[in-house]
XYZ file of C-alpha atoms in Angstrom:
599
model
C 0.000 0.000 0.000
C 1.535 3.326 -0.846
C 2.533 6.061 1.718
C -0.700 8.537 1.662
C 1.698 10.786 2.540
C 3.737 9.945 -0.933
C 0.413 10.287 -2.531
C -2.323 12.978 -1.314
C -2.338 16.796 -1.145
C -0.588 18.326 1.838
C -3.439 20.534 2.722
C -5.821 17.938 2.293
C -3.454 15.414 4.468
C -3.288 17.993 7.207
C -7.175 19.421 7.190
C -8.146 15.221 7.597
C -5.195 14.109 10.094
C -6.557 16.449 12.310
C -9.799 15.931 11.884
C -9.368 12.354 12.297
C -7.200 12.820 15.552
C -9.518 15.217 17.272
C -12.749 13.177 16.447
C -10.425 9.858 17.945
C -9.807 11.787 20.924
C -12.824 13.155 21.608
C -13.970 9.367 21.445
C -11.974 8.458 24.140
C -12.463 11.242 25.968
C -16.424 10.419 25.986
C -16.064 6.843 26.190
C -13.470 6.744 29.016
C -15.929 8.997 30.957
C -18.719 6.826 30.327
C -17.377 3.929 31.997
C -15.298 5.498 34.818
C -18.646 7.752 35.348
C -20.912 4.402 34.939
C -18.595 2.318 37.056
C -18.555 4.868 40.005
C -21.873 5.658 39.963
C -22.941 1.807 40.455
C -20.013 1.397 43.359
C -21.816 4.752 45.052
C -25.394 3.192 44.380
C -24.488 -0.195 45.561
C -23.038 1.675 48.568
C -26.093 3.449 49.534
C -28.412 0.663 48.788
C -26.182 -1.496 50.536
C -26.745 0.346 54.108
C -30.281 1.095 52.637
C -30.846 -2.848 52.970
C -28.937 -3.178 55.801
C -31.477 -1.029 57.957
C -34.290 -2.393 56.295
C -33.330 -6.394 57.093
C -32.645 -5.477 61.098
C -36.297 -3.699 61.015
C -38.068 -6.513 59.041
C -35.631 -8.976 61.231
C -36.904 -7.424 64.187
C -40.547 -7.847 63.294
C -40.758 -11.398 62.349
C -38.619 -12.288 65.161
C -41.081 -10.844 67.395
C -43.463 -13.356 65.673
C -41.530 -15.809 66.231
C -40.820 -14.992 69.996
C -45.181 -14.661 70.394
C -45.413 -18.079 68.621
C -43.194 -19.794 71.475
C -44.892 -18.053 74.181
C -48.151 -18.823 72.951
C -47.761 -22.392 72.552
C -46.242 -22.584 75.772
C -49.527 -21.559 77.432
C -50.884 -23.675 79.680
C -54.602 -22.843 78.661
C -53.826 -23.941 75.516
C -52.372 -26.217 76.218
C -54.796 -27.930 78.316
C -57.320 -27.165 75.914
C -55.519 -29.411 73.357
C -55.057 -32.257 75.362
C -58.552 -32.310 74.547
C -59.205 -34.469 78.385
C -62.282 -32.359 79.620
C -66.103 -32.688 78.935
C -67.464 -30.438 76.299
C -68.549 -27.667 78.543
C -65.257 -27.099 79.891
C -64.022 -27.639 76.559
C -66.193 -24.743 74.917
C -65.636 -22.491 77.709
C -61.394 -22.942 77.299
C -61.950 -22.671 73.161
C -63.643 -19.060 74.163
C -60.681 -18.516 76.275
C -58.563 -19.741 74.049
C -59.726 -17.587 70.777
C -60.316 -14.583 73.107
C -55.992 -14.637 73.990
C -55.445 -14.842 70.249
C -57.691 -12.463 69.162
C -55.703 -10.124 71.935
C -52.964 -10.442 69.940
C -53.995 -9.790 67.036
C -55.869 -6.637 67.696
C -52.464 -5.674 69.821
C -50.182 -6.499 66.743
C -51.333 -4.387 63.779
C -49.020 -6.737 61.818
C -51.000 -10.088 62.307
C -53.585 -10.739 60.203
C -55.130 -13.754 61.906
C -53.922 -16.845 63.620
C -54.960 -20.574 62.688
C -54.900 -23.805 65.464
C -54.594 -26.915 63.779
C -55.534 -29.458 66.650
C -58.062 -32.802 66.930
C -61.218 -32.278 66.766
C -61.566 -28.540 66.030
C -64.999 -26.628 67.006
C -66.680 -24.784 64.732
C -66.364 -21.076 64.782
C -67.026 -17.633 62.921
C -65.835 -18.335 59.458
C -65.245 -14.346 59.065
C -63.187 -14.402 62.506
C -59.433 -13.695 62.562
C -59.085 -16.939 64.775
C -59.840 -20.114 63.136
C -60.023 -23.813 64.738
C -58.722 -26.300 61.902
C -58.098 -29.908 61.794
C -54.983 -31.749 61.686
C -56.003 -33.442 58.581
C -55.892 -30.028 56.897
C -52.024 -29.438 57.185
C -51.330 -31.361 54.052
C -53.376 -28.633 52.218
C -50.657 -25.805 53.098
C -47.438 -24.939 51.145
C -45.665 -24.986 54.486
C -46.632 -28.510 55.879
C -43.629 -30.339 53.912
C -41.025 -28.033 55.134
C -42.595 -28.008 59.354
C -41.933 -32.351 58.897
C -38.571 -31.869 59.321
C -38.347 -28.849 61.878
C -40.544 -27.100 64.753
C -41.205 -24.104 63.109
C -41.403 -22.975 59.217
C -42.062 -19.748 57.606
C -44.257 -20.000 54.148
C -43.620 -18.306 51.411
C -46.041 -15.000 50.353
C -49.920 -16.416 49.340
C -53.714 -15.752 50.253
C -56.023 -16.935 52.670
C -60.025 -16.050 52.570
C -61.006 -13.473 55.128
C -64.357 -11.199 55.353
C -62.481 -8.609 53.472
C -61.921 -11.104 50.532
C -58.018 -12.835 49.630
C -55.524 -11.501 51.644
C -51.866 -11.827 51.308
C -49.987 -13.238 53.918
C -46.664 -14.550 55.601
C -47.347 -17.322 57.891
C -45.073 -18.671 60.560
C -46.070 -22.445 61.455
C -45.157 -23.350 65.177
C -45.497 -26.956 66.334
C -47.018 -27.171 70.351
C -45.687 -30.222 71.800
C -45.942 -31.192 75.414
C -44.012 -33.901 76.967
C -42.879 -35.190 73.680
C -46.796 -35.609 72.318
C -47.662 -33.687 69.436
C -50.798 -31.781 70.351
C -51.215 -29.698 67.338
C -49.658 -26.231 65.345
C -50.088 -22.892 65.770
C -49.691 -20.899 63.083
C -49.733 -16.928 62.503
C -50.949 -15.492 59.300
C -48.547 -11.459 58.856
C -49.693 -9.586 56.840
C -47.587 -9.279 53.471
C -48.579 -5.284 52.576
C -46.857 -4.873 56.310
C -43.782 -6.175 55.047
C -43.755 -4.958 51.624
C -44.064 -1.740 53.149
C -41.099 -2.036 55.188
C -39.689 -3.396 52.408
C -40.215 -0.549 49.721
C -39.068 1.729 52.585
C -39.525 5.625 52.096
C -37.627 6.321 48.727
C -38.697 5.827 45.037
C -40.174 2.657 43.584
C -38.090 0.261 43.474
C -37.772 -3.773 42.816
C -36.683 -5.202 46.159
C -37.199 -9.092 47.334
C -37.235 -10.905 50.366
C -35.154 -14.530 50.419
C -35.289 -17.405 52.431
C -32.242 -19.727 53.645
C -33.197 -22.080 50.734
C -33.047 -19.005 48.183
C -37.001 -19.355 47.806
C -38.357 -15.823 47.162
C -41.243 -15.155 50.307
C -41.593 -11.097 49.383
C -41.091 -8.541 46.751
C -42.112 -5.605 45.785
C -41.725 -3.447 42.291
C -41.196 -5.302 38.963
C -39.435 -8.433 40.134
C -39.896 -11.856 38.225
C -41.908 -14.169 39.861
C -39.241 -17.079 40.156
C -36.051 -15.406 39.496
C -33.116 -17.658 39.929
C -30.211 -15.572 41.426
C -28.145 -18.893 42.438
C -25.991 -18.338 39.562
C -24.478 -14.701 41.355
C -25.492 -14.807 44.934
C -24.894 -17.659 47.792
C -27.600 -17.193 49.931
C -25.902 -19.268 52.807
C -23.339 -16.432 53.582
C -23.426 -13.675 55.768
C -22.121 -10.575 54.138
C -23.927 -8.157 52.143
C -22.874 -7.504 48.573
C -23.123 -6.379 44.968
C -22.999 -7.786 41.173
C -23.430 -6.754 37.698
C -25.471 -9.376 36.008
C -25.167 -8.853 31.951
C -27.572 -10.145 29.443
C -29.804 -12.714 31.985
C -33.311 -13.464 29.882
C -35.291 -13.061 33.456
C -33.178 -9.655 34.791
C -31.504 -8.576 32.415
C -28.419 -6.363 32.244
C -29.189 -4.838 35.870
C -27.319 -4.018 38.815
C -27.864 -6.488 42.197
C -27.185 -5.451 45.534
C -28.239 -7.944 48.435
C -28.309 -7.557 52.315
C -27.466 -10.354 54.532
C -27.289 -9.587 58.103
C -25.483 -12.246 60.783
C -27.992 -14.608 62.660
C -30.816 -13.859 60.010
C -32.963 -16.368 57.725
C -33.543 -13.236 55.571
C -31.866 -11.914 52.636
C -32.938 -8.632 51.109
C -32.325 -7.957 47.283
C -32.729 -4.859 44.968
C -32.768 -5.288 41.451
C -31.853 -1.763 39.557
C -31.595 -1.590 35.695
C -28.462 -0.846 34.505
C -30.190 1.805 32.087
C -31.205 3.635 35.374
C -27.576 3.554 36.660
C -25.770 4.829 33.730
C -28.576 7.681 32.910
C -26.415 10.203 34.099
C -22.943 8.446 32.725
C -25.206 8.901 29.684
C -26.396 12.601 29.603
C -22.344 13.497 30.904
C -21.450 11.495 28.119
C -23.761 13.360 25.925
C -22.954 17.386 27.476
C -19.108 16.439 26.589
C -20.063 14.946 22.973
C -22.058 18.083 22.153
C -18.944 20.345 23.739
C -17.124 18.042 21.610
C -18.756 19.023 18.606
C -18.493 22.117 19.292
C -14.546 22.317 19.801
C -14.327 19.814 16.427
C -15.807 22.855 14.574
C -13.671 25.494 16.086
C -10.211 23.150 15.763
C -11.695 22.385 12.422
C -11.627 26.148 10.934
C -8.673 26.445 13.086
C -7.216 23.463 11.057
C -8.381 25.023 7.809
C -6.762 28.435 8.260
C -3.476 27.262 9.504
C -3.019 24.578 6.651
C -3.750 27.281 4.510
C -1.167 29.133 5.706
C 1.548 26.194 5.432
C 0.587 24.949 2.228
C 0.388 28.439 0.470
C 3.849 28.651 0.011
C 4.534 25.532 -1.167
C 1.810 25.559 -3.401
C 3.745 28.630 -5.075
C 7.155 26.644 -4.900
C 5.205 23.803 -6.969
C 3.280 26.026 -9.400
C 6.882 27.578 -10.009
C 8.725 24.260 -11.284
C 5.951 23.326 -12.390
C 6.011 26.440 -14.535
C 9.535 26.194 -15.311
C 9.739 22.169 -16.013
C 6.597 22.310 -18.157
C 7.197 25.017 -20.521
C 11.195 24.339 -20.790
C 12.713 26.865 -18.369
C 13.750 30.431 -19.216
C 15.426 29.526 -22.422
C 13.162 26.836 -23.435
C 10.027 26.915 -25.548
C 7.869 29.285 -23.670
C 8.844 28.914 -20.310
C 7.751 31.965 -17.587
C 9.880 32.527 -14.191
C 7.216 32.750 -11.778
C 7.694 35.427 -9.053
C 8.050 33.961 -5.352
C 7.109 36.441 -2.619
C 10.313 37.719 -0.398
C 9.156 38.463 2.511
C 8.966 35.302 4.268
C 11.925 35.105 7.130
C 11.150 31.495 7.974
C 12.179 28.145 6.629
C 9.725 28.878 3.638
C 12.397 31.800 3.025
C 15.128 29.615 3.129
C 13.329 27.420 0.932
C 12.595 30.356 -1.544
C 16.184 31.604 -1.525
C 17.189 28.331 -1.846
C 14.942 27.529 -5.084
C 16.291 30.629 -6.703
C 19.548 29.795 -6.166
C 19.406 26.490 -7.657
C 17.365 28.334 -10.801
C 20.278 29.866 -11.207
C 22.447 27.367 -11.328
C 20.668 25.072 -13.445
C 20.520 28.201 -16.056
C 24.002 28.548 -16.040
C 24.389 24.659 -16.308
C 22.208 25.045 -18.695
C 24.063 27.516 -20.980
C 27.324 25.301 -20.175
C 25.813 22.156 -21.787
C 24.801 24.487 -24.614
C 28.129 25.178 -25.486
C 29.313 21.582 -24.746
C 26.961 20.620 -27.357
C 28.639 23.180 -30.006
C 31.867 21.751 -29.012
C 30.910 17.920 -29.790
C 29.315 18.736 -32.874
C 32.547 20.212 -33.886
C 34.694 17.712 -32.652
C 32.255 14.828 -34.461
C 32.814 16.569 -37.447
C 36.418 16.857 -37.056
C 36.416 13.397 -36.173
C 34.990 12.035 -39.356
C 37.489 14.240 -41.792
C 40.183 12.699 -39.213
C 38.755 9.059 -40.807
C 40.251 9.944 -43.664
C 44.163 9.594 -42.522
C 43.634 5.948 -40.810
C 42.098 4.829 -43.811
C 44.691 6.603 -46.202
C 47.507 4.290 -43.712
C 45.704 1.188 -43.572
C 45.613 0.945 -47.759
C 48.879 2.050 -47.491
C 50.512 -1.031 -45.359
C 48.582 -2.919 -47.752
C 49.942 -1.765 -51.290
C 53.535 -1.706 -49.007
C 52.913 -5.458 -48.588
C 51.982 -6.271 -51.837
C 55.629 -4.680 -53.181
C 57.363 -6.357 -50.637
C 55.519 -9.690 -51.459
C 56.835 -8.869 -55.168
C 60.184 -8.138 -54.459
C 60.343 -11.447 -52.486
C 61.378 -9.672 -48.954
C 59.006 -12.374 -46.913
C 59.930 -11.143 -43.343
C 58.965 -7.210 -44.126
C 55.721 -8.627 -45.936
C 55.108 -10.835 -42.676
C 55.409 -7.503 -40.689
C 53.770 -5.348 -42.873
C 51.040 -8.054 -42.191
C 50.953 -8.104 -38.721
C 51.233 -4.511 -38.606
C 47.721 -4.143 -40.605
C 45.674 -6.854 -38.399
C 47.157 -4.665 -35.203
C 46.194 -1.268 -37.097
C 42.460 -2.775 -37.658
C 42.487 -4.150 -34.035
C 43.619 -0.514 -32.584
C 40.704 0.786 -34.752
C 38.208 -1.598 -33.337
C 35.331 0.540 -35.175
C 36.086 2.972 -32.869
C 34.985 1.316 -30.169
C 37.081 1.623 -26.832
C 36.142 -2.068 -25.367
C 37.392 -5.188 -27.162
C 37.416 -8.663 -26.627
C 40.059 -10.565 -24.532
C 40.437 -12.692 -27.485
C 41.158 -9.667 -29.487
C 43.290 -7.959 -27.316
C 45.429 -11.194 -27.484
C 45.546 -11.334 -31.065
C 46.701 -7.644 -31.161
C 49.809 -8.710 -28.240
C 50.754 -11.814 -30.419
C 51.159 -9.711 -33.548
C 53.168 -6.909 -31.401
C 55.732 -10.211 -29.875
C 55.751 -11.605 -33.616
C 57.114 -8.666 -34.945
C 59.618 -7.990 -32.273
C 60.732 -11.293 -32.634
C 61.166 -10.808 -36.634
C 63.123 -7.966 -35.021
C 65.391 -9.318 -32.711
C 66.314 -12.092 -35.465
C 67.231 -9.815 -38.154
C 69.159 -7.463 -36.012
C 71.917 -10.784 -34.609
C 69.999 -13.064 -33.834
C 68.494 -12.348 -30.561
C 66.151 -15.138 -29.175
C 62.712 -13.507 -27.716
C 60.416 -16.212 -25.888
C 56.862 -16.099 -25.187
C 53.728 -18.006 -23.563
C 50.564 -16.701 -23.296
C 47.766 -19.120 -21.022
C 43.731 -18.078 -21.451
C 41.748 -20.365 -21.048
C 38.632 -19.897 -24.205
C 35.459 -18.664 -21.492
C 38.211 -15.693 -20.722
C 38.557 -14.517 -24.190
C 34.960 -13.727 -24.520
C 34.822 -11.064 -22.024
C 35.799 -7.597 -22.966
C 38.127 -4.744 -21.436
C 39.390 -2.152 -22.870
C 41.379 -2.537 -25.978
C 45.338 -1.392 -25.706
C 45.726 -2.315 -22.174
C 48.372 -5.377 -22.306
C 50.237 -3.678 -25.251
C 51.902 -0.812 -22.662
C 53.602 -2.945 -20.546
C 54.175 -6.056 -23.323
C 56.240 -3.613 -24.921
C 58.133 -1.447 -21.711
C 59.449 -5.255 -21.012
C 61.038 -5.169 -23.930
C 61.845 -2.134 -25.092
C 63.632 -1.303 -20.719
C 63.874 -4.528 -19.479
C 65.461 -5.892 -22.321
C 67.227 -3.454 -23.759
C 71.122 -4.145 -24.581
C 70.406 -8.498 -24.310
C 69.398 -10.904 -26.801
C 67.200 -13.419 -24.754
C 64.406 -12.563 -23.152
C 61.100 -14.045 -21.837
C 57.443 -12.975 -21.346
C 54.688 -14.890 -19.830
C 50.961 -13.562 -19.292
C 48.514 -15.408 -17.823
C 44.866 -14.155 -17.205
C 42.314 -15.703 -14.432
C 38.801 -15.628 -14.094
C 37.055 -15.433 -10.849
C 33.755 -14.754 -9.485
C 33.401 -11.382 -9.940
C 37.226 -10.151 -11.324
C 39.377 -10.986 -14.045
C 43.300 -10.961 -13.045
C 45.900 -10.693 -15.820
C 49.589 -11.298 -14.365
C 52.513 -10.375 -17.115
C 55.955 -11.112 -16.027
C 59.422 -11.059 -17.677
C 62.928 -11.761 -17.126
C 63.949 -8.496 -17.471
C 66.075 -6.113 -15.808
C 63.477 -5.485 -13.466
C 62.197 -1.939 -11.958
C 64.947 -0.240 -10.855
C 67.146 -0.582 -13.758
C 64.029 -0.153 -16.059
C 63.374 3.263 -14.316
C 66.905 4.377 -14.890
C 67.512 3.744 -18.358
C 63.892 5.914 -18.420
C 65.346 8.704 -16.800
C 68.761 8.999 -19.125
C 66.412 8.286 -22.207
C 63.809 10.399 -21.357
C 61.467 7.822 -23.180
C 58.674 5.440 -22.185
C 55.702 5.782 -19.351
C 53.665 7.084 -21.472
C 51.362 4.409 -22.305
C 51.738 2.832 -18.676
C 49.985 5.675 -16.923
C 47.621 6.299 -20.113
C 46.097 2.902 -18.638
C 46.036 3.498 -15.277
C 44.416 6.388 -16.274
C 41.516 4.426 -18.055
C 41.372 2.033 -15.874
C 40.206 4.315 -13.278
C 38.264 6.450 -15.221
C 36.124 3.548 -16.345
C 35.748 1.670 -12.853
C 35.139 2.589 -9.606
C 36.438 -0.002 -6.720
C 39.277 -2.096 -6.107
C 40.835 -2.558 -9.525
C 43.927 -0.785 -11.076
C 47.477 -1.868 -11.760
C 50.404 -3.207 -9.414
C 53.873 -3.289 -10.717
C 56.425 -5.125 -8.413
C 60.188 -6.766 -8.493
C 60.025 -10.740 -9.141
C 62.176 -12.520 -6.394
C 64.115 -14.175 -9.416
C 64.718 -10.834 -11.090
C 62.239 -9.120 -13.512
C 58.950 -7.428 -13.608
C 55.533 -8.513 -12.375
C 52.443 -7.112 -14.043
C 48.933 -7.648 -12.072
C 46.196 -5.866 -13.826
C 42.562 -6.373 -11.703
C 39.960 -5.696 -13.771
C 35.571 -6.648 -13.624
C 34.590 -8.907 -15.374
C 32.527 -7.246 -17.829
C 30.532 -9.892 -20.314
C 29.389 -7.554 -22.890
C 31.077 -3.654 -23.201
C 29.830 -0.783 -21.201
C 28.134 2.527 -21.929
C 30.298 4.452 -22.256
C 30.909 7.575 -19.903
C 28.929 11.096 -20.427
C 31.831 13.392 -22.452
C 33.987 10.387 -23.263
C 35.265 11.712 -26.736
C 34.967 9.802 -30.128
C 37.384 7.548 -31.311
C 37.499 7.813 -35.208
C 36.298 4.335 -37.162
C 37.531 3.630 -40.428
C 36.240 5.333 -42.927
C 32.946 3.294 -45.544
């Protein structure tokens, strides 16, 4: 994917970055302070409910412990007791039922909170059916919710239901007391509370709300506000411990994503629970959520024109710097076809003026770079056509070696026509087309005819002996380098380090590796020393030595050149290090024309 910053307007790049970071970070801003808002306000609601509960549970507490406390003491009671034994004649047994339901009915005309009280016993008498006391058989327990649950203790409380009275269906709690007496069950007393009592304490004096009442075995007995009617809340709360609590239930079908706080106070069958949408907590994370959005909004629009006016400001000037090359690259610069200099203002001090003076500067330059090449141009087309009338003269030589060879041919002088000959093939290989790369092969072919002729030499002048081995392997002599560049030194061995004997020896040897071609040429000569001072008192040679030196580091860059040094068994060692080039180079910008041979 490519840079947008490679690719896009600045101004455009710099209106939208900061557009994109403010919007990002006003995100944050009003998401982070939704939760941490949101997350307080439950921990300061749980809080509050939390003692809220707390105070409830001990007054509820209190009250049906006081229930509980009347239950004993009434079936303690001898009266009633007596009366249950059922052991007296049915006078006596009337008269202690009216005692009997006259002590209840105390108590519940003293308690506000009871609703009416039930005595399950043999052989009940019948009474008021609209009274608050009621005589029941024993055979009737099995009816009640609470029967199964008083098998296995003395005493149960029931969960919240109805029972008939003259006012119609009334709901109740009822606490279930078995009255024993000297280990004979003589029946169960049981006290119907009124449930709107202890909703009431339940919904205590603040807002509606959706509270519950819990038994030890996590059975819901009250509740109050929009709770369901069988909630399971095993899953977050154990209703066997004794601490009070909180927990944020997410996503339950029956509650729903709602906040639960639960009261448990030590010693108590009771647990309290208040059930508070989620929605209702975070209302005012919500609406501060919402005030900073809107502020948001607001600032977005401000930093936004703020945005605009200062990338305005940036990208001005460098709108002008492009518009200028623009202007100058498009219609050819101040001497091209049609090109206009376009003012830039000067009265910027900042980088932009740096950049300005900067852009001028370099206007200038390429103007008078441009005005250079013109005349560079001039030159090379007078130098090309120089260059072809110079074509002339190495034609006009080459025919005339070979009308020299023919007469020498004729006048039967074999060893000048044989030099004459190789004198031609190393004129044509010098030529090369003008080209200034040649083959190795070709380069070889030009030294050969060089060492033939100086041995044609050295045997017509007394019969000097001149020996020499050249080793290339075939893959070498395909490569190219550039042509003249074993000739120099071929021919300093012989013209310095032989000079006054009549044996000598020459040996060149070229290697190919990897990435470098090597070419070693040694002799037996006189070596360096003497070879530089017969230079000196002949004020001759070097010439051609440093004229490839020269070359060789004009052409390439790197590690390659020439090393002369003094062999150990006398003579001169040659390494040339050269690249190994399989095909020629281009050759470099200004490198002047060789002339070719003429059509």
């Amino acid at each position: 994917m490519k840079n947008p910053f490679k690719k896009f307007r600045i101004d455009s790049l710099f209106f939208r970055s900061f557009s994109i970071f403010i919007v990002a970070v006003l995100a944050c801003i009003a998401w982070a302070s939704y939760r941490i808002s949101s997350n307080e306000l439950a921990k300061t609601s749980s809080h509050y409910q939390q003692l809220l509960l707390d105070e409830l549970n001990n007054e509820i507490t209190t009250r049906l412990v006081t229930i509980e406390q009347i239950s004993l003491s009434t079936s303690r009671d001898n009266e009633l007791i007596t009366f249950l034994r059922d052991r007296q004649d049915e006078y006596d047994r009337h008269r202690r039922s009216v005692s009997v339901e006259r002590a209840l009915a105390n108590l519940t005309y003293s308690i506000p909170i009871i609703q009416g009280i039930d005595l399950y016993m043999e052989r009940p008498l019948r009474g008021d059916a609209n009274s608050y006391i009621q005589f029941r058989g024993l055979g009737d327990l099995t009816k009640q919710e609470w029967a199964e649950a008083l098998d296995k203790n003395d005493f149960a409380w029931s969960r919240e239901h109805e029972i008939p009275s003259f006012q119609g269906d009334v709901p109740v709690l009822s606490f279930a007391r078995k009255i024993v007496e000297e280990d004979k069950y003589l029946g169960v007393l049981v006290i119907h509370v009124k449930a709107k009592e202890i909703q009431k304490l339940l919904a205590g004096h603040s807002a509606p709300v959706n509270r519950m009442m819990i038994d030890t075995l996590g059975q819901q007995t009250v509740k109050t506000g929009r709770v369901p009617e069988h909630a399971e809340l095993s899953p977050w709360i154990n209703v066997k411990t004794d601490q009070s609590g909180y927990v944020h239930i997410r996503g339950d079908q029956e509650l729903g994503n709602s906040l639960l706080v639960y009261s448990k106070l030590r010693d108590s069958h009771w647990m309290l629970v208040e059930i508070t949408p989620w929605s209702e907590i975070i209302d005012g994370s919500f609406r501060l959520a919402l005030v900073i959005g809107v502020i948001g909004v607001i600032a977005i629009l401000l930093v936004l024109l703020l945005t605009l006016y200062l990338s305005r400001q940036f990208t001005k000037p460098i709108k002008q710097l492009v518009t200028a090359m623009r202007q100058y690259f498009v219609g050819g610069g101040n001497n091209g076809s049609g090109g206009h200099p376009v003012d830039l203002p000067d009265d910027y001090e900042n980088e932009f003026g740096y950049l300005f003076a900067g852009y001028r500067k370099q206007m200038e330059q390429i103007e008078e770079l441009y005005r250079s090449l013109q005349r560079r141009y001039e030159q090379q087309r007078k130098a090309e056509i120089e260059a072809l009338q110079a074509n002339i003269n190495p034609h006009f030589l080459y025919n005339m070696l070979d009308q020299l060879n023919w007469m020498a041919i004729e006048a039967g002088q074999d060893e000048l026509s044989r030099i004459l000959e190789l004198m031609g093939r190393m004129f044509r290989i010098g030529l090369s087309n003008g080209n200034s790369f040649i083959t190795i092969g070709e380069e070889l072919e030009h030294i050969r005819c060089y060492l033939e002729i100086q041995q044609l030499r050295w045997q017509a002048g007394g019969g000097g002996e001149l020996d020499y081995a050249i080793e290339a392997p075939f893959s070498v002599q395909e490569l190219f380098l550039p042509k003249l560049t074993l000739q120099p030194f071929v021919e300093n061995a012989i013209v310095h380090g032989f000079n006054g004997r009549s044996r000598g020896k020459v040996g060149i040897r070229l290697e190919e590796h990897p990435d470098l071609l090597v070419i070693t040429i040694d002799d037996d000569g006189a070596g360096l020393q003497q070879a530089v001072h017969r230079e000196r008192k002949r004020r001759t040679g070097g010439y051609g030595i440093r004229n490839v030196k020269e070359r060789i580091a004009g052409y390439f860059e790197g590690a390659y050149g020439v090393e002369l040094t003094e062999r150990e068994e006398g003579g001169t060692r040659v390494v040339i290090t050269l690249p190994k080039l399989l095909e020629p180079p281009v050759p470099p910008l200004g490198e002047p024309l060789e002339p070719g041979p003429a059509a």
